[in-house]
Coordinates of C-alpha atoms and ligand atoms in Angstrom, one line a residue:
M1 CA -64.7 -85.6 -111.8
I2 CA -67.9 -83.7 -112.2
S3 CA -69.4 -82.7 -108.9
R4 CA -72.9 -84.0 -108.2
H5 CA -73.6 -80.8 -106.4
K6 CA -75.4 -77.7 -107.7
K7 CA -74.0 -74.3 -107.0
C8 CA -75.4 -71.8 -104.5
H9 CA -74.3 -68.1 -104.2
I10 CA -75.3 -66.4 -101.0
I11 CA -75.3 -62.6 -100.6
T12 CA -75.5 -61.3 -97.0
F13 CA -76.6 -57.9 -95.8
G14 CA -76.6 -56.7 -92.2
C15 CA -75.3 -58.0 -88.9
Q16 CA -73.2 -60.8 -87.7
M17 CA -76.3 -62.8 -86.9
N18 CA -77.2 -62.7 -90.6
E19 CA -73.6 -63.8 -91.4
Y20 CA -74.3 -66.8 -89.1
D21 CA -77.7 -67.5 -90.7
S22 CA -76.0 -67.5 -94.2
L23 CA -73.6 -70.1 -93.0
R24 CA -76.5 -72.1 -91.6
M25 CA -78.3 -72.0 -95.0
A26 CA -75.1 -73.2 -96.7
Q27 CA -74.9 -76.0 -94.0
I28 CA -78.5 -77.2 -94.4
L29 CA -78.3 -77.2 -98.2
S30 CA -74.9 -78.9 -98.3
D31 CA -76.3 -82.2 -99.4
T32 CA -77.3 -80.7 -102.7
Y33 CA -75.4 -77.4 -103.1
R34 CA -71.8 -76.2 -102.8
L35 CA -71.1 -72.5 -102.4
T36 CA -69.8 -70.4 -105.3
P37 CA -68.5 -66.9 -105.0
F38 CA -69.9 -66.1 -108.5
A39 CA -73.6 -65.2 -109.0
E40 CA -73.2 -66.0 -112.7
D41 CA -72.3 -69.7 -112.0
A42 CA -75.1 -70.3 -109.5
D43 CA -78.1 -72.5 -109.8
L44 CA -79.5 -70.9 -106.7
I45 CA -79.0 -67.3 -105.4
L46 CA -80.0 -66.5 -101.8
I47 CA -80.1 -62.9 -100.6
N48 CA -80.1 -62.8 -96.8
T49 CA -81.5 -59.4 -96.0
C50 CA -81.5 -56.9 -93.2
S51 CA -84.3 -54.4 -92.3
I52 CA -82.8 -52.6 -89.3
R53 CA -82.6 -49.4 -91.4
E54 CA -84.4 -48.4 -94.5
K55 CA -81.1 -48.2 -96.5
A56 CA -80.7 -52.0 -96.3
E57 CA -84.0 -52.5 -98.0
H58 CA -83.1 -50.2 -100.9
K59 CA -80.0 -52.3 -101.4
L60 CA -82.1 -55.4 -101.8
Y61 CA -84.3 -53.8 -104.5
S62 CA -81.4 -52.6 -106.6
L63 CA -79.7 -56.0 -106.3
L64 CA -82.9 -57.8 -107.4
G65 CA -83.1 -55.5 -110.4
R66 CA -79.6 -56.4 -111.4
L67 CA -80.4 -60.2 -111.0
R68 CA -83.4 -60.1 -113.4
P69 CA -81.4 -60.4 -116.6
L70 CA -79.4 -63.3 -115.1
K71 CA -82.7 -65.2 -114.5
Q72 CA -83.9 -64.4 -118.0
K73 CA -80.7 -65.9 -119.4
K74 CA -80.9 -68.9 -117.2
P75 CA -84.5 -69.9 -116.5
G76 CA -83.4 -72.8 -114.2
L77 CA -81.9 -70.3 -111.8
K78 CA -83.7 -70.0 -108.5
I79 CA -83.7 -66.9 -106.4
G80 CA -84.6 -66.8 -102.7
V81 CA -84.9 -63.8 -100.4
T82 CA -84.3 -64.6 -96.8
G83 CA -83.9 -62.8 -93.5
C84 CA -85.6 -59.8 -92.0
V85 CA -86.9 -58.0 -95.1
A86 CA -88.4 -61.3 -96.2
Q87 CA -90.1 -61.7 -92.9
Q88 CA -91.4 -58.2 -92.9
L89 CA -92.7 -58.1 -96.5
G90 CA -93.5 -61.7 -97.0
K91 CA -95.5 -62.5 -100.2
R92 CA -95.6 -58.8 -101.1
L93 CA -92.0 -59.3 -102.4
F94 CA -93.4 -61.5 -105.2
S95 CA -95.5 -58.7 -106.6
R96 CA -92.6 -56.3 -106.4
A97 CA -90.1 -58.8 -107.9
P98 CA -91.9 -61.8 -109.6
H99 CA -88.5 -63.4 -110.5
I100 CA -88.1 -64.4 -106.9
D101 CA -89.0 -68.0 -106.2
I102 CA -88.8 -68.3 -102.4
V103 CA -89.2 -65.9 -99.5
A104 CA -88.1 -67.1 -96.1
G105 CA -87.8 -65.3 -92.7
P106 CA -85.1 -65.9 -90.1
Q107 CA -87.1 -68.9 -88.8
G108 CA -88.3 -70.0 -92.2
L109 CA -84.9 -70.5 -93.7
Y110 CA -84.7 -73.9 -92.1
G111 CA -87.4 -75.0 -94.5
L112 CA -85.3 -74.2 -97.6
P113 CA -84.5 -77.8 -98.7
R114 CA -88.3 -78.6 -98.6
A115 CA -89.1 -75.4 -100.5
L116 CA -86.5 -76.0 -103.2
K117 CA -87.9 -79.6 -103.6
A118 CA -91.4 -78.2 -104.0
I119 CA -90.2 -75.7 -106.7
E120 CA -88.6 -78.6 -108.6
D121 CA -91.9 -80.3 -108.4
G122 CA -93.5 -77.4 -110.2
K123 CA -94.7 -75.1 -107.3
T124 CA -94.0 -71.4 -107.6
H125 CA -93.6 -68.5 -105.2
I126 CA -93.2 -70.2 -101.9
A127 CA -93.3 -68.0 -98.7
M128 CA -92.1 -69.2 -95.3
T129 CA -92.7 -66.4 -92.9
R130 CA -94.6 -67.9 -90.0
L131 CA -93.1 -66.8 -86.7
E132 CA -93.4 -69.5 -84.0
D133 CA -93.3 -68.4 -80.4
K134 CA -91.4 -71.5 -79.3
F135 CA -89.1 -71.7 -82.3
Q136 CA -85.9 -73.8 -81.7
I137 CA -82.8 -73.4 -83.9
P138 CA -82.4 -77.0 -85.3
Q139 CA -79.2 -78.9 -84.7
V140 CA -77.5 -80.1 -87.9
S141 CA -74.9 -82.8 -87.9
V142 CA -72.6 -81.5 -90.7
P143 CA -70.2 -78.7 -89.6
L144 CA -70.7 -75.1 -90.4
P145 CA -68.9 -74.2 -93.6
I146 CA -66.7 -71.5 -92.1
R147 CA -64.6 -69.3 -94.4
R148 CA -62.2 -67.6 -92.1
P149 CA -59.9 -70.1 -90.4
T150 CA -59.5 -68.5 -87.0
R151 CA -62.7 -66.6 -86.1
A152 CA -66.3 -67.7 -86.0
F153 CA -69.7 -66.7 -84.7
V154 CA -72.2 -68.9 -82.9
T155 CA -75.8 -67.8 -82.4
I156 CA -76.9 -68.8 -78.9
M157 CA -80.3 -67.2 -78.9
Q158 CA -82.8 -65.9 -81.5
G159 CA -85.3 -63.1 -81.3
C160 CA -85.8 -60.3 -78.8
D161 CA -88.5 -59.4 -76.3
N162 CA -87.3 -55.9 -75.5
F163 CA -89.3 -53.8 -78.0
C164 CA -87.1 -50.7 -78.0
T165 CA -89.4 -48.3 -79.8
Y166 CA -87.2 -47.7 -82.8
C167 CA -86.4 -51.3 -83.5
I168 CA -87.8 -53.8 -86.0
V169 CA -86.0 -56.8 -84.6
P170 CA -88.7 -58.1 -82.3
F171 CA -91.2 -58.1 -85.2
V172 CA -88.9 -59.9 -87.7
R173 CA -87.0 -62.2 -85.5
G174 CA -89.8 -63.1 -83.1
R175 CA -89.7 -64.0 -79.4
E176 CA -86.5 -64.7 -77.5
M177 CA -85.5 -68.4 -77.7
S178 CA -82.3 -69.8 -76.4
R179 CA -80.4 -72.8 -77.8
P180 CA -79.7 -75.5 -75.2
P181 CA -76.1 -75.4 -73.9
Q182 CA -75.3 -78.8 -75.2
D183 CA -76.1 -77.7 -78.8
I184 CA -73.9 -74.7 -78.4
L185 CA -71.0 -76.7 -76.9
S186 CA -71.1 -79.2 -79.7
E187 CA -71.1 -76.5 -82.3
I188 CA -68.1 -74.8 -80.6
R189 CA -66.3 -78.2 -80.5
S190 CA -66.8 -78.7 -84.2
L191 CA -65.5 -75.2 -84.9
V192 CA -62.5 -75.7 -82.7
E193 CA -61.8 -78.9 -84.5
Q194 CA -61.8 -76.9 -87.8
G195 CA -59.1 -74.6 -86.3
V196 CA -61.2 -71.7 -84.9
K197 CA -59.5 -69.9 -82.1
D198 CA -61.8 -66.9 -81.4
I199 CA -65.5 -67.3 -81.0
T200 CA -68.2 -64.6 -80.6
L201 CA -71.5 -65.7 -79.1
L202 CA -74.4 -63.9 -80.7
G203 CA -77.8 -62.9 -79.5
Q204 CA -79.9 -59.7 -79.5
N205 CA -79.6 -59.7 -75.8
V206 CA -77.3 -62.4 -74.5
N207 CA -78.0 -61.3 -70.9
S208 CA -81.4 -63.0 -71.1
Y209 CA -79.9 -66.2 -72.4
G210 CA -81.3 -69.4 -71.0
K211 CA -84.4 -68.0 -69.2
N212 CA -86.8 -69.9 -71.4
L213 CA -85.0 -73.2 -71.5
P214 CA -86.7 -76.3 -70.0
E215 CA -83.9 -76.3 -67.5
P216 CA -83.0 -72.6 -67.1
V217 CA -79.4 -71.6 -67.4
E218 CA -77.8 -68.1 -66.7
F219 CA -75.6 -66.6 -69.3
P220 CA -72.5 -66.4 -67.0
D221 CA -72.9 -70.2 -66.4
L222 CA -72.8 -70.8 -70.2
L223 CA -69.6 -68.7 -70.4
R224 CA -68.1 -70.7 -67.5
A225 CA -69.0 -74.0 -69.2
I226 CA -67.4 -72.9 -72.5
D227 CA -64.3 -71.5 -70.8
D228 CA -63.9 -74.7 -68.8
R229 CA -64.1 -77.0 -71.8
F230 CA -62.1 -74.8 -74.2
P231 CA -59.6 -73.0 -72.0
E232 CA -57.4 -72.0 -75.1
L233 CA -60.3 -70.4 -76.9
R234 CA -60.8 -66.6 -77.1
L235 CA -64.4 -65.9 -76.2
R236 CA -66.5 -62.9 -76.9
F237 CA -70.2 -62.1 -76.9
T238 CA -72.6 -59.5 -78.4
T239 CA -75.0 -57.9 -77.8
S240 CA -75.4 -57.0 -74.1
H241 CA -78.3 -54.9 -73.1
P242 CA -77.1 -52.4 -70.4
K243 CA -80.3 -52.9 -68.3
D244 CA -79.4 -56.6 -67.8
L245 CA -75.7 -56.5 -67.5
S246 CA -75.3 -58.3 -64.1
D247 CA -72.5 -58.1 -61.5
D248 CA -72.0 -61.9 -62.1
L249 CA -71.4 -61.3 -65.8
I250 CA -69.1 -58.3 -65.1
S251 CA -67.1 -60.6 -62.7
C252 CA -66.5 -63.1 -65.6
F253 CA -64.2 -60.5 -67.2
S254 CA -61.7 -61.1 -64.3
S255 CA -62.4 -64.7 -63.5
L256 CA -62.5 -66.4 -67.0
Q257 CA -59.2 -66.9 -68.8
G258 CA -60.7 -67.1 -72.3
L259 CA -63.2 -64.2 -72.0
C260 CA -61.6 -61.3 -74.0
E261 CA -61.4 -57.8 -72.5
H262 CA -63.9 -56.4 -74.9
L263 CA -67.6 -55.5 -74.4
H264 CA -70.1 -54.0 -76.8
L265 CA -72.6 -52.1 -74.7
P266 CA -75.0 -50.1 -76.9
V267 CA -76.1 -46.9 -75.1
Q268 CA -78.1 -45.4 -78.0
S269 CA -78.4 -41.9 -76.5
G270 CA -76.9 -39.8 -73.7
S271 CA -80.3 -38.2 -72.8
N272 CA -82.5 -39.7 -70.2
S273 CA -85.7 -38.4 -71.8
I274 CA -84.7 -39.9 -75.2
L275 CA -83.8 -43.2 -73.5
R276 CA -87.2 -43.3 -71.9
R277 CA -88.9 -42.7 -75.2
M278 CA -86.7 -45.4 -76.7
N279 CA -88.0 -47.8 -74.0
R280 CA -84.4 -48.7 -73.1
K281 CA -85.2 -49.1 -69.3
Y282 CA -82.0 -47.6 -67.9
T283 CA -80.8 -44.1 -67.1
I284 CA -77.4 -42.6 -68.1
E285 CA -76.5 -42.7 -64.4
Q286 CA -77.1 -46.5 -64.3
Y287 CA -75.1 -46.9 -67.5
L288 CA -72.2 -45.0 -66.2
E289 CA -72.2 -47.0 -63.0
K290 CA -71.9 -50.2 -65.1
V291 CA -69.0 -48.8 -67.1
E292 CA -67.2 -47.9 -63.9
K293 CA -67.7 -51.4 -62.5
L294 CA -66.5 -52.9 -65.7
R295 CA -63.3 -50.8 -65.7
K296 CA -62.7 -51.5 -62.1
T297 CA -63.1 -55.3 -62.6
C298 CA -61.1 -55.4 -65.8
P299 CA -58.8 -52.4 -66.2
G300 CA -58.1 -51.6 -69.9
I301 CA -61.3 -53.3 -71.1
T302 CA -62.3 -52.2 -74.6
I303 CA -65.8 -50.7 -74.5
T304 CA -67.7 -50.0 -77.7
T305 CA -71.2 -48.8 -78.3
D306 CA -74.0 -47.9 -80.7
I307 CA -75.4 -44.4 -81.0
I308 CA -78.6 -43.3 -82.8
V309 CA -78.9 -39.6 -83.6
G310 CA -82.1 -37.8 -84.6
F311 CA -84.6 -40.0 -82.8
P312 CA -88.0 -38.3 -82.8
G313 CA -88.1 -35.4 -80.3
E314 CA -84.3 -35.2 -79.9
T315 CA -83.6 -31.6 -79.0
D316 CA -80.3 -29.8 -79.2
K317 CA -80.0 -30.3 -75.5
D318 CA -80.6 -34.0 -75.8
F319 CA -78.0 -34.2 -78.5
Q320 CA -75.5 -32.3 -76.4
D321 CA -76.1 -34.9 -73.7
T322 CA -75.0 -37.6 -76.1
I323 CA -71.9 -35.5 -77.0
S324 CA -71.1 -35.2 -73.3
L325 CA -71.5 -38.9 -72.7
L326 CA -69.0 -39.7 -75.4
E327 CA -66.5 -37.3 -73.7
I328 CA -67.2 -38.9 -70.3
V329 CA -67.0 -42.6 -71.3
R330 CA -64.4 -42.3 -74.0
F331 CA -65.4 -45.4 -76.0
D332 CA -62.8 -47.1 -78.0
Q333 CA -65.1 -47.3 -81.0
I334 CA -68.7 -46.4 -81.7
F335 CA -71.2 -47.4 -84.4
T336 CA -73.3 -44.4 -85.3
F337 CA -76.7 -44.5 -86.9
K338 CA -79.1 -41.8 -88.2
Y339 CA -82.5 -42.7 -86.9
S340 CA -84.5 -44.5 -89.6
E341 CA -88.2 -44.9 -89.2
R342 CA -89.3 -48.6 -89.3
P343 CA -92.9 -49.3 -90.2
G344 CA -94.8 -51.1 -87.4
T345 CA -92.5 -49.9 -84.6
A346 CA -93.9 -47.6 -81.8
A347 CA -91.5 -44.8 -82.7
A348 CA -93.0 -44.7 -86.3
T349 CA -96.1 -43.2 -84.7
F350 CA -94.2 -40.4 -83.0
T351 CA -95.0 -37.1 -84.7
D352 CA -92.1 -35.0 -83.6
S353 CA -89.5 -36.2 -86.1
V354 CA -86.1 -34.5 -86.5
P355 CA -85.5 -33.0 -90.0
E356 CA -83.2 -35.0 -92.2
E357 CA -80.7 -32.1 -92.4
V358 CA -80.4 -32.0 -88.6
R359 CA -79.9 -35.8 -88.4
K360 CA -77.1 -35.6 -90.9
E361 CA -75.4 -32.7 -89.1
R362 CA -75.6 -34.5 -85.8
L363 CA -74.3 -37.7 -87.3
Q364 CA -71.3 -35.8 -88.7
Q365 CA -70.6 -34.1 -85.4
V366 CA -70.7 -37.4 -83.5
I367 CA -68.4 -39.1 -86.1
E368 CA -65.9 -36.2 -85.9
L369 CA -65.8 -36.2 -82.1
Q370 CA -65.4 -40.0 -81.9
N371 CA -62.6 -39.9 -84.5
R372 CA -60.6 -37.8 -82.1
I373 CA -61.5 -39.8 -79.0
G374 CA -61.0 -43.2 -80.7
L375 CA -57.6 -42.2 -81.9
E376 CA -56.6 -41.0 -78.4
Q377 CA -57.8 -44.2 -76.9
Y378 CA -55.8 -46.2 -79.5
R379 CA -52.7 -44.1 -78.9
R380 CA -52.6 -45.2 -75.3
L381 CA -51.6 -48.6 -76.6
E382 CA -48.5 -47.3 -78.4
N383 CA -45.2 -48.7 -77.1
S384 CA -46.8 -51.6 -75.4
V385 CA -46.6 -55.3 -76.2
M386 CA -49.9 -57.0 -77.0
E387 CA -51.0 -60.6 -77.6
C388 CA -52.2 -60.9 -81.1
L389 CA -54.0 -63.8 -82.9
I390 CA -52.9 -63.6 -86.6
E391 CA -56.0 -63.9 -88.8
K392 CA -54.8 -63.1 -92.2
G393 CA -51.5 -63.1 -94.0
Q394 CA -50.6 -62.1 -97.6
G395 CA -47.2 -61.3 -99.0
M396 CA -45.5 -59.0 -96.5
K397 CA -48.7 -58.2 -94.6
L398 CA -50.1 -59.9 -91.6
Q399 CA -53.2 -58.9 -89.8
G400 CA -54.1 -59.9 -86.3
R401 CA -56.5 -59.1 -83.5
T402 CA -55.8 -58.3 -79.8
R403 CA -57.9 -59.7 -77.0
G404 CA -59.4 -56.2 -76.8
N405 CA -60.6 -56.5 -80.4
H406 CA -58.1 -54.1 -82.0
V407 CA -57.0 -54.9 -85.5
V408 CA -53.2 -54.9 -85.8
N409 CA -51.3 -54.7 -89.1
I410 CA -47.8 -56.1 -89.1
I411 CA -45.2 -56.0 -91.9
E412 CA -43.7 -59.5 -91.9
N413 CA -43.4 -62.2 -94.4
K414 CA -44.1 -65.3 -92.3
Q415 CA -46.8 -68.0 -92.2
L416 CA -48.4 -67.3 -88.9
V417 CA -52.1 -67.5 -89.5
G418 CA -53.8 -69.1 -86.6
Q419 CA -50.9 -68.4 -84.2
T420 CA -50.9 -66.2 -81.2
V421 CA -47.8 -63.9 -81.1
N422 CA -46.6 -60.9 -79.1
V423 CA -46.5 -57.7 -81.0
F424 CA -44.9 -54.4 -80.1
I425 CA -47.4 -51.6 -81.0
E426 CA -45.5 -48.9 -82.9
K427 CA -48.3 -46.6 -84.0
A428 CA -52.1 -46.1 -83.6
C429 CA -54.2 -45.2 -86.6
H430 CA -58.0 -44.7 -86.8
H431 CA -59.6 -48.1 -86.1
S432 CA -56.3 -50.1 -86.3
L433 CA -52.8 -50.4 -84.9
K434 CA -49.4 -51.0 -86.5
G435 CA -46.9 -53.2 -84.9
R436 CA -43.9 -55.5 -85.2
L437 CA -43.3 -59.0 -84.0
V438 CA -41.5 -59.5 -80.7
N439 CA -39.2 -62.5 -80.5
Ligands
5AD501 N1 -82.7 -46.4 -86.8 C1 -81.4 -46.3 -86.6 N2 -80.6 -47.1 -86.0 C2 -81.2 -48.3 -85.5 N3 -80.7 -49.3 -84.9 C3 -81.7 -50.2 -84.6 N4 -82.9 -49.7 -85.1 C4 -82.6 -48.5 -85.7 C5 -83.4 -47.6 -86.4 N5 -84.7 -47.7 -86.6 C6 -79.3 -49.4 -84.4 C7 -79.2 -49.5 -82.9 C8 -78.8 -50.9 -82.7 C9 -78.0 -51.2 -83.9 C10 -77.8 -52.7 -84.2 O1 -78.7 -50.6 -84.9 O2 -78.1 -48.6 -82.5 O3 -78.0 -51.1 -81.5
SF4_502 FE1 -83.8 -54.1 -81.0 FE2 -83.8 -53.3 -78.4 FE3 -84.1 -55.9 -79.0 FE4 -81.7 -54.6 -79.4 S1 -82.7 -54.9 -77.4 S2 -82.8 -56.0 -80.8 S3 -82.3 -52.6 -80.1 S4 -85.5 -54.3 -79.5

């Protein structure tokens, strides 16, 4: 039987929130389009972009260049650019790449069905980049088309009001707006019905969840409501801003059965003067106090972080403070970024930029240090038995995840995807563990 559906190919750059938005696009287009993994087969190609660092933008332009011959061969093919770069550049993208048909920001993507209809009616170059202050993520009745059977992400809030001076997010994702708890709970229910067992709640700053709802809700209350209704579900969230990490939220790590022992808490720098210039609104002393509380409440909790090196004005001393911080906290994993100037942000006007060579050197130094610390942290898990949810299995290889978010590789030829098993950890590697099943 020939499908009545056209084919859509989605390419996603950037963060988990973009991954979620891509699923949302597939969901809202599912009346007319089915996903295809092949760009050559597609009637519609959507590129969901990220503008957090400049490199992500370059990737978009080279991809658009590669898609041009495809469009020449197949004039009916439609190309849309969505996400943060689309929001930032808007109509300017059409002059840079006239073979694009639609440009839609993170809020505008919900207008895709309408825009595609308008293109079919003969319109060209449609841009949807208005940012509404009171934007609400619409509720859609068809389920999210998830690809991985066990793990999924659910956006609980959109936008950010923090304006860290390096960050483009508040400009491209707009003001903070939370989804009502009932929308979130019904989306989680639908994912659980599809077999999902591990859910990460997403927001730029989940700690401010619920403040702007007609009936305000605190984030820990949302966690309690989810844990109460889905006690079997592994629950995680990201990202948490250190300035707003409350005692109530910390206590959830000991009181909620489903909440996994894992927190991503971006520190960005170990220097108080850089944190001030970044507008982060906490000091290193306050950060360390929260880490201590977390470890007291939930011994063994996995703590991960983001570090930016080479922020304008970062001296050798400031950088050494970051190095010391890594030694003090001993994160399980860190995500490292070379500062990248983003047009329109406050830091883009700072004149004391750090030379590229120095940024590179500092990045290398941080990576090397963390490679050692990370491995030492992982080695502490050797010879223990850990609860592992199996996410993938092929041939003799199974791959699972601990509650603390460690990836575990297991040599075993069994069909266990979706099951939680006990695993004896034999060896720690960089960023993963090796183990065997325990009967
Ligand atoms: N340059 C480098 N890194 C950045 N990040 C955000 N903006 C920039 C930038 N302009 C990093 C931060 C943030 C992570 C998602 O990306 O560390 O936590
Ligand atoms: Fe960007 Fe800061 Fe908002 Fe995070 S909290 S999205 S770093 S402005």
